[in-house]
Amino acid sequence: MARRILLLGPPGAGKGTQAILICNTLHVPHISTGDMLRDAVASGTDLGQQVESVMAAGELVSDQLVVAMVDERLSASDARCGYLLDGFPRTVAQAEALNDLVVNAIGTVVLLEVESDEVVDRMARRASEEGRSDDKEETIRRRLDVYESETAPLVDFYGDAVLRVDGMGTVDEVFSRIMLGLAHA
Ligand code: AMP
């Protein structure tokens, strides 16, 4: 079964939730650039101060900053035998940079497909439950636009490596579909 997985899908598709379940099952590290950047903001590092307003606006952090962060993370020993990337790459330029960093960087790309009305509902719910500053209504629309223009082209970029998974339904249902798909990938 593939051990180098990329989880792709619009914001609110359930990537973070599914990533944790997949990583616990396959025993690979969960590498989430969104989590890493939120940690940097919360602890007030130089990086955190640089990216805070960009994230709050729903825009993408520069490729250069994110690629450097991922380069360092992938050099850690726990990433040697595999990983799950969640939220990276987010642009074709990042995907090309990843290919330069690691040979055969991605085995399977899991694309979580969710209807756009459901995505907006989920994000609005998360805004009230978790208080994420980028889940406010005006930012949600911007993040979806950024996904369509910057990240969706990765589906073509990865071509045959993409495993399309229906992201509608319960967490368990979606997780079962992902594991079934990965087993046959
Ligand atoms: P996420 O938790 O993956 O939805 O990411 C939250 C925010 O962090 C995004 O809206 C971006 O501002 C920033 N971010 C996360 N990953 C990346 C990335 N690979 N490239 C650029 N910005 C990112």
PDB file of C-alpha atoms and ligand atoms in Angstrom:
ATOM      1  CA  MET A   1       0.000   0.000   0.000  1.00  0.00           C
ATOM      2  CA  ALA A   2       1.253   3.485  -0.886  1.00  0.00           C
ATOM      3  CA  ARG A   3       3.041   5.205   1.971  1.00  0.00           C
ATOM      4  CA  ARG A   4       3.525   8.578   0.363  1.00  0.00           C
ATOM      5  CA  ILE A   5       0.077  10.057   0.245  1.00  0.00           C
ATOM      6  CA  LEU A   6      -1.180  13.485  -0.677  1.00  0.00           C
ATOM      7  CA  LEU A   7      -4.599  14.478   0.565  1.00  0.00           C
ATOM      8  CA  LEU A   8      -6.250  16.943  -1.781  1.00  0.00           C
ATOM      9  CA  GLY A   9      -9.635  18.636  -1.672  1.00  0.00           C
ATOM     10  CA  PRO A  10     -11.301  21.969  -1.043  1.00  0.00           C
ATOM     11  CA  PRO A  11     -11.169  23.589   2.373  1.00  0.00           C
ATOM     12  CA  GLY A  12     -13.864  21.997   4.513  1.00  0.00           C
ATOM     13  CA  ALA A  13     -13.728  18.639   2.696  1.00  0.00           C
ATOM     14  CA  GLY A  14     -12.631  16.874   5.892  1.00  0.00           C
ATOM     15  CA  LYS A  15      -8.935  16.493   5.059  1.00  0.00           C
ATOM     16  CA  GLY A  16      -7.706  17.109   8.610  1.00  0.00           C
ATOM     17  CA  THR A  17     -10.098  14.592  10.169  1.00  0.00           C
ATOM     18  CA  GLN A  18      -9.379  11.907   7.583  1.00  0.00           C
ATOM     19  CA  ALA A  19      -5.631  12.585   7.725  1.00  0.00           C
ATOM     20  CA  ILE A  20      -5.509  11.699  11.426  1.00  0.00           C
ATOM     21  CA  LEU A  21      -7.392   8.423  10.859  1.00  0.00           C
ATOM     22  CA  ILE A  22      -5.232   7.432   7.874  1.00  0.00           C
ATOM     23  CA  CYS A  23      -1.983   8.231   9.700  1.00  0.00           C
ATOM     24  CA  ASN A  24      -3.018   6.261  12.795  1.00  0.00           C
ATOM     25  CA  THR A  25      -3.823   3.279  10.605  1.00  0.00           C
ATOM     26  CA  LEU A  26      -0.802   3.382   8.283  1.00  0.00           C
ATOM     27  CA  HIS A  27       1.654   4.655  10.914  1.00  0.00           C
ATOM     28  CA  VAL A  28       2.959   7.514   8.827  1.00  0.00           C
ATOM     29  CA  PRO A  29       3.483  11.086  10.040  1.00  0.00           C
ATOM     30  CA  HIS A  30       0.768  13.632   9.344  1.00  0.00           C
ATOM     31  CA  ILE A  31       2.412  16.639   7.740  1.00  0.00           C
ATOM     32  CA  SER A  32      -0.063  19.499   7.629  1.00  0.00           C
ATOM     33  CA  THR A  33       1.323  22.826   6.466  1.00  0.00           C
ATOM     34  CA  GLY A  34      -1.817  24.543   7.805  1.00  0.00           C
ATOM     35  CA  ASP A  35      -1.170  23.105  11.293  1.00  0.00           C
ATOM     36  CA  MET A  36       2.529  24.017  11.108  1.00  0.00           C
ATOM     37  CA  LEU A  37       1.720  27.582  10.085  1.00  0.00           C
ATOM     38  CA  ARG A  38      -0.980  27.927  12.783  1.00  0.00           C
ATOM     39  CA  ASP A  39       1.552  26.697  15.365  1.00  0.00           C
ATOM     40  CA  ALA A  40       4.052  29.306  14.145  1.00  0.00           C
ATOM     41  CA  VAL A  41       1.409  32.036  14.473  1.00  0.00           C
ATOM     42  CA  ALA A  42       0.355  30.829  17.942  1.00  0.00           C
ATOM     43  CA  SER A  43       3.920  30.802  19.217  1.00  0.00           C
ATOM     44  CA  GLY A  44       4.739  34.176  17.648  1.00  0.00           C
ATOM     45  CA  THR A  45       7.826  33.075  15.696  1.00  0.00           C
ATOM     46  CA  ASP A  46       9.242  35.230  12.895  1.00  0.00           C
ATOM     47  CA  LEU A  47       7.538  32.950  10.400  1.00  0.00           C
ATOM     48  CA  GLY A  48       4.269  33.224  12.325  1.00  0.00           C
ATOM     49  CA  GLN A  49       4.400  37.018  12.263  1.00  0.00           C
ATOM     50  CA  GLN A  50       5.098  36.996   8.530  1.00  0.00           C
ATOM     51  CA  VAL A  51       2.143  34.759   7.645  1.00  0.00           C
ATOM     52  CA  GLU A  52      -0.549  35.746  10.135  1.00  0.00           C
ATOM     53  CA  SER A  53      -2.363  38.373   8.072  1.00  0.00           C
ATOM     54  CA  VAL A  54      -2.035  36.354   4.842  1.00  0.00           C
ATOM     55  CA  MET A  55      -3.705  33.357   6.474  1.00  0.00           C
ATOM     56  CA  ALA A  56      -6.430  35.436   8.114  1.00  0.00           C
ATOM     57  CA  ALA A  57      -7.285  36.834   4.661  1.00  0.00           C
ATOM     58  CA  GLY A  58      -7.625  33.345   3.171  1.00  0.00           C
ATOM     59  CA  GLU A  59      -4.690  33.894   0.810  1.00  0.00           C
ATOM     60  CA  LEU A  60      -1.796  31.507   0.258  1.00  0.00           C
ATOM     61  CA  VAL A  61       1.506  31.920   2.044  1.00  0.00           C
ATOM     62  CA  SER A  62       4.383  32.301  -0.449  1.00  0.00           C
ATOM     63  CA  ASP A  63       5.622  29.128  -2.143  1.00  0.00           C
ATOM     64  CA  GLN A  64       9.148  29.909  -0.984  1.00  0.00           C
ATOM     65  CA  LEU A  65       8.260  29.990   2.731  1.00  0.00           C
ATOM     66  CA  VAL A  66       6.104  26.869   2.587  1.00  0.00           C
ATOM     67  CA  VAL A  67       8.561  24.842   0.516  1.00  0.00           C
ATOM     68  CA  ALA A  68      11.391  25.675   2.948  1.00  0.00           C
ATOM     69  CA  MET A  69       9.207  24.558   5.869  1.00  0.00           C
ATOM     70  CA  VAL A  70       8.290  21.277   4.162  1.00  0.00           C
ATOM     71  CA  ASP A  71      11.878  20.645   3.087  1.00  0.00           C
ATOM     72  CA  GLU A  72      12.952  20.816   6.712  1.00  0.00           C
ATOM     73  CA  ARG A  73      10.058  18.635   7.898  1.00  0.00           C
ATOM     74  CA  LEU A  74      10.683  15.939   5.268  1.00  0.00           C
ATOM     75  CA  SER A  75      14.307  15.731   6.355  1.00  0.00           C
ATOM     76  CA  ALA A  76      13.265  14.454   9.784  1.00  0.00           C
ATOM     77  CA  SER A  77      13.878  10.748  10.291  1.00  0.00           C
ATOM     78  CA  ASP A  78      10.192   9.860  10.801  1.00  0.00           C
ATOM     79  CA  ALA A  79       9.419  10.905   7.219  1.00  0.00           C
ATOM     80  CA  ARG A  80      11.882   8.456   5.694  1.00  0.00           C
ATOM     81  CA  CYS A  81       9.436   5.579   5.271  1.00  0.00           C
ATOM     82  CA  GLY A  82       6.431   7.606   4.249  1.00  0.00           C
ATOM     83  CA  TYR A  83       4.130  10.461   5.124  1.00  0.00           C
ATOM     84  CA  LEU A  84       0.775  11.953   4.502  1.00  0.00           C
ATOM     85  CA  LEU A  85       0.849  15.497   3.174  1.00  0.00           C
ATOM     86  CA  ASP A  86      -2.236  17.524   4.065  1.00  0.00           C
ATOM     87  CA  GLY A  87      -2.523  20.985   2.537  1.00  0.00           C
ATOM     88  CA  PHE A  88       0.741  20.753   0.600  1.00  0.00           C
ATOM     89  CA  PRO A  89       1.378  21.100  -2.299  1.00  0.00           C
ATOM     90  CA  ARG A  90      -1.199  23.813  -2.851  1.00  0.00           C
ATOM     91  CA  THR A  91       0.103  25.167  -6.170  1.00  0.00           C
ATOM     92  CA  VAL A  92       1.718  23.627  -9.232  1.00  0.00           C
ATOM     93  CA  ALA A  93       4.946  25.459  -8.315  1.00  0.00           C
ATOM     94  CA  GLN A  94       4.923  23.738  -4.902  1.00  0.00           C
ATOM     95  CA  ALA A  95       4.297  20.357  -6.551  1.00  0.00           C
ATOM     96  CA  GLU A  96       7.267  20.911  -8.857  1.00  0.00           C
ATOM     97  CA  ALA A  97       9.415  21.947  -5.883  1.00  0.00           C
ATOM     98  CA  LEU A  98       8.356  18.799  -4.022  1.00  0.00           C
ATOM     99  CA  ASN A  99       9.433  16.656  -6.968  1.00  0.00           C
ATOM    100  CA  ASP A 100      12.825  18.325  -6.779  1.00  0.00           C
ATOM    101  CA  LEU A 101      13.080  17.623  -3.036  1.00  0.00           C
ATOM    102  CA  VAL A 102      12.096  13.944  -3.061  1.00  0.00           C
ATOM    103  CA  VAL A 103      12.310  11.251  -5.735  1.00  0.00           C
ATOM    104  CA  ASN A 104       8.835   9.717  -6.236  1.00  0.00           C
ATOM    105  CA  ALA A 105       7.495  12.219  -3.711  1.00  0.00           C
ATOM    106  CA  ILE A 106       3.877  11.115  -4.084  1.00  0.00           C
ATOM    107  CA  GLY A 107       2.521   7.581  -4.495  1.00  0.00           C
ATOM    108  CA  THR A 108      -1.209   8.248  -4.310  1.00  0.00           C
ATOM    109  CA  VAL A 109      -3.162  11.480  -4.373  1.00  0.00           C
ATOM    110  CA  VAL A 110      -6.436  11.092  -2.495  1.00  0.00           C
ATOM    111  CA  LEU A 111      -8.901  13.670  -3.816  1.00  0.00           C
ATOM    112  CA  LEU A 112     -11.802  14.239  -1.411  1.00  0.00           C
ATOM    113  CA  GLU A 113     -14.767  15.372  -3.455  1.00  0.00           C
ATOM    114  CA  VAL A 114     -17.487  17.305  -1.613  1.00  0.00           C
ATOM    115  CA  GLU A 115     -20.362  19.402  -2.988  1.00  0.00           C
ATOM    116  CA  SER A 116     -19.683  23.119  -2.598  1.00  0.00           C
ATOM    117  CA  ASP A 117     -22.840  23.852  -0.494  1.00  0.00           C
ATOM    118  CA  GLU A 118     -21.693  21.186   1.965  1.00  0.00           C
ATOM    119  CA  VAL A 119     -18.198  22.706   2.118  1.00  0.00           C
ATOM    120  CA  VAL A 120     -19.585  26.134   3.051  1.00  0.00           C
ATOM    121  CA  ASP A 121     -21.857  24.573   5.730  1.00  0.00           C
ATOM    122  CA  ARG A 122     -18.979  22.584   7.221  1.00  0.00           C
ATOM    123  CA  MET A 123     -16.668  25.587   7.348  1.00  0.00           C
ATOM    124  CA  ALA A 124     -19.304  27.796   8.948  1.00  0.00           C
ATOM    125  CA  ARG A 125     -19.838  25.097  11.606  1.00  0.00           C
ATOM    126  CA  ARG A 126     -16.084  24.827  12.212  1.00  0.00           C
ATOM    127  CA  ALA A 127     -15.878  28.617  12.592  1.00  0.00           C
ATOM    128  CA  SER A 128     -18.238  28.527  15.542  1.00  0.00           C
ATOM    129  CA  GLU A 129     -16.802  25.315  17.056  1.00  0.00           C
ATOM    130  CA  GLU A 130     -13.061  25.983  16.748  1.00  0.00           C
ATOM    131  CA  GLY A 131     -12.915  29.739  16.274  1.00  0.00           C
ATOM    132  CA  ARG A 132     -10.480  29.496  13.354  1.00  0.00           C
ATOM    133  CA  SER A 133      -9.906  33.050  12.194  1.00  0.00           C
ATOM    134  CA  ASP A 134      -9.904  31.996   8.529  1.00  0.00           C
ATOM    135  CA  ASP A 135     -13.289  30.240   8.783  1.00  0.00           C
ATOM    136  CA  LYS A 136     -15.181  33.551   8.897  1.00  0.00           C
ATOM    137  CA  GLU A 137     -17.780  33.847   6.181  1.00  0.00           C
ATOM    138  CA  GLU A 138     -16.015  36.446   4.010  1.00  0.00           C
ATOM    139  CA  THR A 139     -12.801  34.415   4.096  1.00  0.00           C
ATOM    140  CA  ILE A 140     -14.495  31.111   3.272  1.00  0.00           C
ATOM    141  CA  ARG A 141     -15.458  32.327  -0.202  1.00  0.00           C
ATOM    142  CA  ARG A 142     -11.929  33.607  -0.838  1.00  0.00           C
ATOM    143  CA  ARG A 143     -10.364  30.308   0.240  1.00  0.00           C
ATOM    144  CA  LEU A 144     -12.679  28.392  -2.091  1.00  0.00           C
ATOM    145  CA  ASP A 145     -11.756  30.702  -4.992  1.00  0.00           C
ATOM    146  CA  VAL A 146      -8.058  30.255  -4.211  1.00  0.00           C
ATOM    147  CA  TYR A 147      -8.564  26.478  -4.155  1.00  0.00           C
ATOM    148  CA  GLU A 148     -10.225  26.530  -7.585  1.00  0.00           C
ATOM    149  CA  SER A 149      -7.618  28.730  -9.218  1.00  0.00           C
ATOM    150  CA  GLU A 150      -4.399  27.610  -7.512  1.00  0.00           C
ATOM    151  CA  THR A 151      -4.896  24.089  -6.136  1.00  0.00           C
ATOM    152  CA  ALA A 152      -7.481  22.340  -8.335  1.00  0.00           C
ATOM    153  CA  PRO A 153      -4.983  22.285 -11.284  1.00  0.00           C
ATOM    154  CA  LEU A 154      -2.999  19.738  -9.243  1.00  0.00           C
ATOM    155  CA  VAL A 155      -5.603  17.121 -10.191  1.00  0.00           C
ATOM    156  CA  ASP A 156      -4.365  17.316 -13.781  1.00  0.00           C
ATOM    157  CA  PHE A 157      -0.756  17.685 -12.649  1.00  0.00           C
ATOM    158  CA  TYR A 158      -0.907  14.322 -10.826  1.00  0.00           C
ATOM    159  CA  GLY A 159      -3.038  12.608 -13.502  1.00  0.00           C
ATOM    160  CA  ASP A 160      -3.237   8.844 -13.027  1.00  0.00           C
ATOM    161  CA  ALA A 161      -1.964   9.016  -9.432  1.00  0.00           C
ATOM    162  CA  VAL A 162      -5.269  10.604  -8.363  1.00  0.00           C
ATOM    163  CA  LEU A 163      -7.747   8.473  -6.423  1.00  0.00           C
ATOM    164  CA  ARG A 164     -11.142  10.183  -6.374  1.00  0.00           C
ATOM    165  CA  VAL A 165     -13.048   9.576  -3.159  1.00  0.00           C
ATOM    166  CA  ASP A 166     -16.613  10.667  -2.428  1.00  0.00           C
ATOM    167  CA  GLY A 167     -16.246  12.889   0.649  1.00  0.00           C
ATOM    168  CA  MET A 168     -19.982  13.064   1.423  1.00  0.00           C
ATOM    169  CA  GLY A 169     -21.395  11.044   4.320  1.00  0.00           C
ATOM    170  CA  THR A 170     -20.124  10.237   7.793  1.00  0.00           C
ATOM    171  CA  VAL A 171     -16.462  10.357   8.828  1.00  0.00           C
ATOM    172  CA  ASP A 172     -16.427   6.534   9.038  1.00  0.00           C
ATOM    173  CA  GLU A 173     -17.994   6.093   5.623  1.00  0.00           C
ATOM    174  CA  VAL A 174     -15.471   8.393   3.977  1.00  0.00           C
ATOM    175  CA  PHE A 175     -12.580   6.762   5.837  1.00  0.00           C
ATOM    176  CA  SER A 176     -13.682   3.285   4.655  1.00  0.00           C
ATOM    177  CA  ARG A 177     -13.790   4.502   1.061  1.00  0.00           C
ATOM    178  CA  ILE A 178     -10.295   5.962   1.353  1.00  0.00           C
ATOM    179  CA  MET A 179      -8.799   2.786   2.837  1.00  0.00           C
ATOM    180  CA  LEU A 180     -10.502   0.629   0.206  1.00  0.00           C
ATOM    181  CA  GLY A 181      -9.170   2.877  -2.538  1.00  0.00           C
ATOM    182  CA  LEU A 182      -5.643   2.895  -1.097  1.00  0.00           C
ATOM    183  CA  ALA A 183      -5.658  -0.893  -0.820  1.00  0.00           C
ATOM    184  CA  HIS A 184      -6.289  -1.136  -4.554  1.00  0.00           C
ATOM    185  CA  ALA A 185      -4.054   1.777  -5.575  1.00  0.00           C
TER     186      ALA A 185
HETATM  187  P1  AMP B   1      -5.275  24.622   5.850  1.00  0.00           P
HETATM  188  O1  AMP B   1      -5.347  24.318   7.312  1.00  0.00           O
HETATM  189  O2  AMP B   1      -4.523  23.594   5.067  1.00  0.00           O
HETATM  190  O3  AMP B   1      -6.635  24.926   5.261  1.00  0.00           O
HETATM  191  O4  AMP B   1      -4.415  25.963   5.698  1.00  0.00           O
HETATM  192  C1  AMP B   1      -4.804  27.169   6.323  1.00  0.00           C
HETATM  193  C2  AMP B   1      -4.102  28.349   5.657  1.00  0.00           C
HETATM  194  O5  AMP B   1      -2.675  28.190   5.793  1.00  0.00           O
HETATM  195  C3  AMP B   1      -4.336  28.500   4.167  1.00  0.00           C
HETATM  196  O6  AMP B   1      -5.528  29.200   3.865  1.00  0.00           O
HETATM  197  C4  AMP B   1      -3.088  29.281   3.758  1.00  0.00           C
HETATM  198  O7  AMP B   1      -3.187  30.646   4.149  1.00  0.00           O
HETATM  199  C5  AMP B   1      -2.017  28.634   4.615  1.00  0.00           C
HETATM  200  N1  AMP B   1      -1.414  27.450   3.964  1.00  0.00           N
HETATM  201  C6  AMP B   1      -1.471  26.149   4.385  1.00  0.00           C
HETATM  202  N2  AMP B   1      -0.795  25.347   3.562  1.00  0.00           N
HETATM  203  C7  AMP B   1      -0.298  26.145   2.574  1.00  0.00           C
HETATM  204  C8  AMP B   1       0.475  25.907   1.422  1.00  0.00           C
HETATM  205  N3  AMP B   1       0.878  24.665   1.075  1.00  0.00           N
HETATM  206  N4  AMP B   1       0.813  26.961   0.644  1.00  0.00           N
HETATM  207  C9  AMP B   1       0.421  28.217   0.966  1.00  0.00           C
HETATM  208  N5  AMP B   1      -0.322  28.529   2.035  1.00  0.00           N
HETATM  209  C10 AMP B   1      -0.681  27.490   2.846  1.00  0.00           C
END
